[in-house]
PDB file of C-alpha atoms in Angstrom:
ATOM      1  CA  MET A   1      11.684  -3.275  16.247  1.00  0.00           C
ATOM      2  CA  ARG A   2       8.487  -4.685  14.741  1.00  0.00           C
ATOM      3  CA  PRO A   3       7.874  -6.442  11.455  1.00  0.00           C
ATOM      4  CA  ALA A   4       5.518  -4.897   8.923  1.00  0.00           C
ATOM      5  CA  VAL A   5       3.301  -5.739   6.007  1.00  0.00           C
ATOM      6  CA  PHE A   6       3.457  -3.191   3.210  1.00  0.00           C
ATOM      7  CA  PHE A   7       0.357  -3.251   1.020  1.00  0.00           C
ATOM      8  CA  ASP A   8       0.125  -1.814  -2.451  1.00  0.00           C
ATOM      9  CA  ARG A   9      -3.279  -0.153  -2.696  1.00  0.00           C
ATOM     10  CA  ASP A  10      -4.923  -0.434  -6.123  1.00  0.00           C
ATOM     11  CA  GLY A  11      -5.217  -4.087  -7.100  1.00  0.00           C
ATOM     12  CA  VAL A  12      -4.422  -5.331  -3.580  1.00  0.00           C
ATOM     13  CA  LEU A  13      -6.704  -3.542  -1.098  1.00  0.00           C
ATOM     14  CA  ASN A  14      -9.181  -2.192  -3.635  1.00  0.00           C
ATOM     15  CA  GLU A  15     -10.041  -3.116  -7.201  1.00  0.00           C
ATOM     16  CA  ASP A  16      -7.765  -1.370  -9.686  1.00  0.00           C
ATOM     17  CA  ASP A  17     -10.279   0.655 -11.666  1.00  0.00           C
ATOM     18  CA  GLY A  18      -7.687   3.129 -12.909  1.00  0.00           C
ATOM     19  CA  TYR A  19      -6.887   6.361 -11.100  1.00  0.00           C
ATOM     20  CA  ALA A  20      -9.181   5.756  -8.126  1.00  0.00           C
ATOM     21  CA  PHE A  21      -9.738   8.762  -5.888  1.00  0.00           C
ATOM     22  CA  GLU A  22     -13.469   8.916  -5.127  1.00  0.00           C
ATOM     23  CA  PRO A  23     -14.656   6.913  -2.113  1.00  0.00           C
ATOM     24  CA  SER A  24     -18.015   6.268  -3.788  1.00  0.00           C
ATOM     25  CA  LYS A  25     -16.235   4.361  -6.561  1.00  0.00           C
ATOM     26  CA  ILE A  26     -13.919   2.260  -4.372  1.00  0.00           C
ATOM     27  CA  ARG A  27     -14.586  -1.462  -4.357  1.00  0.00           C
ATOM     28  CA  TRP A  28     -12.648  -3.345  -1.699  1.00  0.00           C
ATOM     29  CA  ILE A  29     -10.897  -6.547  -2.760  1.00  0.00           C
ATOM     30  CA  GLU A  30     -12.556  -9.602  -1.237  1.00  0.00           C
ATOM     31  CA  GLY A  31     -11.073 -10.227   2.216  1.00  0.00           C
ATOM     32  CA  ALA A  32      -9.089  -6.948   2.258  1.00  0.00           C
ATOM     33  CA  LEU A  33     -10.521  -5.589   5.502  1.00  0.00           C
ATOM     34  CA  GLU A  34     -10.055  -8.961   7.190  1.00  0.00           C
ATOM     35  CA  ALA A  35      -6.495  -9.226   5.848  1.00  0.00           C
ATOM     36  CA  VAL A  36      -5.527  -5.914   7.440  1.00  0.00           C
ATOM     37  CA  GLN A  37      -7.219  -7.026  10.651  1.00  0.00           C
ATOM     38  CA  ALA A  38      -5.182 -10.277  10.599  1.00  0.00           C
ATOM     39  CA  VAL A  39      -1.977  -8.237  10.176  1.00  0.00           C
ATOM     40  CA  ASN A  40      -2.984  -6.045  13.132  1.00  0.00           C
ATOM     41  CA  GLN A  41      -3.837  -9.055  15.302  1.00  0.00           C
ATOM     42  CA  ALA A  42      -0.498 -10.678  14.476  1.00  0.00           C
ATOM     43  CA  GLY A  43       1.245  -7.611  15.920  1.00  0.00           C
ATOM     44  CA  TYR A  44       2.641  -6.408  12.606  1.00  0.00           C
ATOM     45  CA  LEU A  45       2.673  -2.828  11.463  1.00  0.00           C
ATOM     46  CA  ALA A  46       0.439  -2.267   8.426  1.00  0.00           C
ATOM     47  CA  PHE A  47       1.381   0.252   5.746  1.00  0.00           C
ATOM     48  CA  VAL A  48       0.068   1.268   2.344  1.00  0.00           C
ATOM     49  CA  VAL A  49       2.638   2.211  -0.314  1.00  0.00           C
ATOM     50  CA  THR A  50       1.013   3.404  -3.520  1.00  0.00           C
ATOM     51  CA  ASN A  51       2.088   5.141  -6.709  1.00  0.00           C
ATOM     52  CA  GLN A  52      -0.437   7.867  -7.490  1.00  0.00           C
ATOM     53  CA  SER A  53       0.639   9.268 -10.848  1.00  0.00           C
ATOM     54  CA  GLY A  54      -2.897  10.600 -11.336  1.00  0.00           C
ATOM     55  CA  VAL A  55      -1.715  13.680  -9.425  1.00  0.00           C
ATOM     56  CA  ALA A  56       1.134  14.293 -11.885  1.00  0.00           C
ATOM     57  CA  ARG A  57      -1.257  13.656 -14.765  1.00  0.00           C
ATOM     58  CA  GLY A  58      -3.789  16.200 -13.425  1.00  0.00           C
ATOM     59  CA  PHE A  59      -6.570  13.669 -12.788  1.00  0.00           C
ATOM     60  CA  TYR A  60      -6.879  14.456  -9.065  1.00  0.00           C
ATOM     61  CA  THR A  61      -5.072  16.262  -6.250  1.00  0.00           C
ATOM     62  CA  GLU A  62      -3.040  15.240  -3.235  1.00  0.00           C
ATOM     63  CA  HIS A  63      -5.909  16.527  -1.103  1.00  0.00           C
ATOM     64  CA  GLN A  64      -8.207  14.016  -2.801  1.00  0.00           C
ATOM     65  CA  ILE A  65      -5.734  11.179  -2.148  1.00  0.00           C
ATOM     66  CA  ARG A  66      -5.535  12.097   1.540  1.00  0.00           C
ATOM     67  CA  ALA A  67      -9.351  12.291   1.728  1.00  0.00           C
ATOM     68  CA  LEU A  68      -9.622   8.837   0.155  1.00  0.00           C
ATOM     69  CA  HIS A  69      -7.098   7.432   2.616  1.00  0.00           C
ATOM     70  CA  GLU A  70      -9.053   8.961   5.506  1.00  0.00           C
ATOM     71  CA  TRP A  71     -12.199   7.299   4.174  1.00  0.00           C
ATOM     72  CA  MET A  72     -10.374   3.981   3.810  1.00  0.00           C
ATOM     73  CA  ALA A  73      -9.094   4.303   7.395  1.00  0.00           C
ATOM     74  CA  GLN A  74     -12.662   4.894   8.560  1.00  0.00           C
ATOM     75  CA  GLN A  75     -13.919   1.829   6.693  1.00  0.00           C
ATOM     76  CA  LEU A  76     -11.107  -0.250   8.178  1.00  0.00           C
ATOM     77  CA  ALA A  77     -11.844   1.045  11.687  1.00  0.00           C
ATOM     78  CA  GLU A  78     -15.478  -0.002  11.328  1.00  0.00           C
ATOM     79  CA  ALA A  79     -14.194  -3.503  10.555  1.00  0.00           C
ATOM     80  CA  GLY A  80     -11.845  -3.466  13.566  1.00  0.00           C
ATOM     81  CA  ALA A  81      -8.669  -2.907  11.517  1.00  0.00           C
ATOM     82  CA  PHE A  82      -6.198  -0.096  10.865  1.00  0.00           C
ATOM     83  CA  ILE A  83      -3.330   1.029   8.660  1.00  0.00           C
ATOM     84  CA  ASP A  84      -0.445   2.514  10.644  1.00  0.00           C
ATOM     85  CA  GLU A  85       0.447   4.903   7.831  1.00  0.00           C
ATOM     86  CA  PHE A  86      -0.518   5.551   4.224  1.00  0.00           C
ATOM     87  CA  ALA A  87       2.323   6.611   1.905  1.00  0.00           C
ATOM     88  CA  TYR A  88       1.953   7.665  -1.713  1.00  0.00           C
ATOM     89  CA  CYS A  89       4.075   9.004  -4.549  1.00  0.00           C
ATOM     90  CA  PRO A  90       2.362  11.702  -6.660  1.00  0.00           C
ATOM     91  CA  HIS A  91       5.222  11.969  -9.177  1.00  0.00           C
ATOM     92  CA  HIS A  92       5.649  10.712 -12.717  1.00  0.00           C
ATOM     93  CA  PRO A  93       8.370  11.643 -15.207  1.00  0.00           C
ATOM     94  CA  GLU A  94       5.755  12.199 -17.935  1.00  0.00           C
ATOM     95  CA  GLY A  95       3.276  14.144 -15.798  1.00  0.00           C
ATOM     96  CA  THR A  96       1.430  17.148 -17.159  1.00  0.00           C
ATOM     97  CA  ILE A  97       1.619  19.082 -13.855  1.00  0.00           C
ATOM     98  CA  ALA A  98       5.109  20.627 -13.738  1.00  0.00           C
ATOM     99  CA  GLN A  99       5.700  20.383  -9.982  1.00  0.00           C
ATOM    100  CA  TYR A 100       5.022  16.619 -10.091  1.00  0.00           C
ATOM    101  CA  ARG A 101       6.834  15.848 -13.350  1.00  0.00           C
ATOM    102  CA  GLN A 102       9.964  14.209 -12.028  1.00  0.00           C
ATOM    103  CA  ILE A 103      11.786  10.990 -11.368  1.00  0.00           C
ATOM    104  CA  CYS A 104      11.884  10.361  -7.633  1.00  0.00           C
ATOM    105  CA  ILE A 105      13.096   7.740  -5.183  1.00  0.00           C
ATOM    106  CA  CYS A 106       9.584   7.150  -3.839  1.00  0.00           C
ATOM    107  CA  ARG A 107       7.947   5.944  -7.050  1.00  0.00           C
ATOM    108  CA  LYS A 108       7.980   2.170  -7.174  1.00  0.00           C
ATOM    109  CA  PRO A 109      10.045   0.296  -8.330  1.00  0.00           C
ATOM    110  CA  GLN A 110      12.281   2.584  -6.257  1.00  0.00           C
ATOM    111  CA  PRO A 111      12.198   1.727  -2.523  1.00  0.00           C
ATOM    112  CA  GLY A 112      11.827   5.262  -1.129  1.00  0.00           C
ATOM    113  CA  MET A 113       8.370   4.910   0.434  1.00  0.00           C
ATOM    114  CA  ILE A 114       9.272   1.594   2.053  1.00  0.00           C
ATOM    115  CA  ASN A 115      12.612   2.873   3.335  1.00  0.00           C
ATOM    116  CA  LYS A 116      11.100   6.039   4.837  1.00  0.00           C
ATOM    117  CA  LEU A 117       8.352   4.117   6.623  1.00  0.00           C
ATOM    118  CA  ALA A 118      10.808   1.480   7.844  1.00  0.00           C
ATOM    119  CA  LYS A 119      13.082   4.131   9.313  1.00  0.00           C
ATOM    120  CA  ARG A 120      10.294   6.231  10.838  1.00  0.00           C
ATOM    121  CA  HIS A 121       8.622   3.230  12.487  1.00  0.00           C
ATOM    122  CA  SER A 122      11.716   1.126  13.384  1.00  0.00           C
ATOM    123  CA  VAL A 123      10.627  -1.768  11.167  1.00  0.00           C
ATOM    124  CA  ASP A 124      12.305  -5.174  11.385  1.00  0.00           C
ATOM    125  CA  ILE A 125      13.066  -5.535   7.672  1.00  0.00           C
ATOM    126  CA  SER A 126      14.130  -9.193   7.986  1.00  0.00           C
ATOM    127  CA  ARG A 127      10.615 -10.200   9.083  1.00  0.00           C
ATOM    128  CA  SER A 128       8.632  -7.849   6.844  1.00  0.00           C
ATOM    129  CA  ILE A 129       6.868  -8.399   3.530  1.00  0.00           C
ATOM    130  CA  LEU A 130       5.207  -6.453   0.750  1.00  0.00           C
ATOM    131  CA  ILE A 131       2.016  -7.535  -0.988  1.00  0.00           C
ATOM    132  CA  GLY A 132       1.725  -6.164  -4.513  1.00  0.00           C
ATOM    133  CA  ASP A 133       0.072  -6.888  -7.819  1.00  0.00           C
ATOM    134  CA  LYS A 134       2.733  -5.603 -10.222  1.00  0.00           C
ATOM    135  CA  GLN A 135       6.366  -6.418 -10.894  1.00  0.00           C
ATOM    136  CA  SER A 136       7.326  -2.861  -9.865  1.00  0.00           C
ATOM    137  CA  ASP A 137       5.945  -3.602  -6.363  1.00  0.00           C
ATOM    138  CA  LEU A 138       8.164  -6.677  -6.058  1.00  0.00           C
ATOM    139  CA  GLU A 139      11.178  -4.752  -7.359  1.00  0.00           C
ATOM    140  CA  ALA A 140      10.634  -2.033  -4.735  1.00  0.00           C
ATOM    141  CA  ALA A 141      10.410  -4.688  -2.023  1.00  0.00           C
ATOM    142  CA  ALA A 142      13.645  -6.336  -3.185  1.00  0.00           C
ATOM    143  CA  ALA A 143      15.409  -2.968  -3.339  1.00  0.00           C
ATOM    144  CA  ALA A 144      14.333  -2.315   0.270  1.00  0.00           C
ATOM    145  CA  GLY A 145      15.532  -5.750   1.399  1.00  0.00           C
ATOM    146  CA  ILE A 146      12.121  -7.299   2.057  1.00  0.00           C
ATOM    147  CA  ARG A 147      10.290 -10.203   0.474  1.00  0.00           C
ATOM    148  CA  GLY A 148       7.626  -9.299  -2.034  1.00  0.00           C
ATOM    149  CA  HIS A 149       4.590 -11.444  -2.762  1.00  0.00           C
ATOM    150  CA  MET A 150       2.451 -11.165  -5.903  1.00  0.00           C
ATOM    151  CA  PHE A 151      -1.273 -11.062  -5.134  1.00  0.00           C
ATOM    152  CA  GLN A 152      -3.481 -12.117  -8.017  1.00  0.00           C
ATOM    153  CA  GLY A 153      -6.756 -12.525  -6.164  1.00  0.00           C
ATOM    154  CA  PRO A 154      -9.336 -13.332  -5.387  1.00  0.00           C
ATOM    155  CA  ASP A 155      -9.279 -13.213  -1.548  1.00  0.00           C
ATOM    156  CA  LEU A 156      -6.619 -11.155   0.255  1.00  0.00           C
ATOM    157  CA  ARG A 157      -7.259 -12.665   3.691  1.00  0.00           C
ATOM    158  CA  SER A 158      -6.830 -16.201   2.341  1.00  0.00           C
ATOM    159  CA  PHE A 159      -3.614 -15.059   0.663  1.00  0.00           C
ATOM    160  CA  ILE A 160      -2.035 -13.319   3.646  1.00  0.00           C
ATOM    161  CA  VAL A 161      -2.897 -15.555   6.609  1.00  0.00           C
ATOM    162  CA  PRO A 162      -0.519 -18.384   5.502  1.00  0.00           C
ATOM    163  CA  LEU A 163       2.229 -15.797   4.915  1.00  0.00           C
ATOM    164  CA  LEU A 164       1.767 -14.423   8.436  1.00  0.00           C
ATOM    165  CA  THR A 165       1.922 -17.962   9.828  1.00  0.00           C
ATOM    166  CA  GLN A 166       5.218 -18.554   8.002  1.00  0.00           C
ATOM    167  CA  LEU A 167       6.639 -15.249   9.230  1.00  0.00           C
ATOM    168  CA  GLN A 168       5.682 -15.943  12.830  1.00  0.00           C
ATOM    169  CA  ARG A 169       7.595 -19.247  12.690  1.00  0.00           C
ATOM    170  CA  MET A 170      10.806 -17.487  11.669  1.00  0.00           C
ATOM    171  CA  PRO A 171      13.431 -17.116  14.405  1.00  0.00           C
TER     172      PRO A 171
END
């Protein structure tokens, strides 16, 4: 079993500009690429867990989310980093697209995305963390049994390296 770092996407890896889905409009958070690289180098799994209610609201499609994640993976690879898996929840109980208008266990603050990734990748929950920028991220982490950390900027690498050092000292 390996520990993992679960990253929220908008507001943690990229600037939260509201319903981001176009690569040309993505602005990486300062130190984001290097933060993922540090997680990789520490031997931790790296995951993205992101609510994407823009699908339920009809702003963009799941195909567009997957294309954005492929682009992000490419950008990370060019920087010598990688995400082991991107997970997203397209649902929202007030969505305008009927098939996505629902309450589900994957939408944070529910822990569904974290739990599925942890099971699929044999994650050591006791040594894993989530980095988020909203209370719902921290609530999802707590519900999944992992520590959540609130990122408020400005530099993700500077934020995560001390956390990785602490985690590596744990028995």
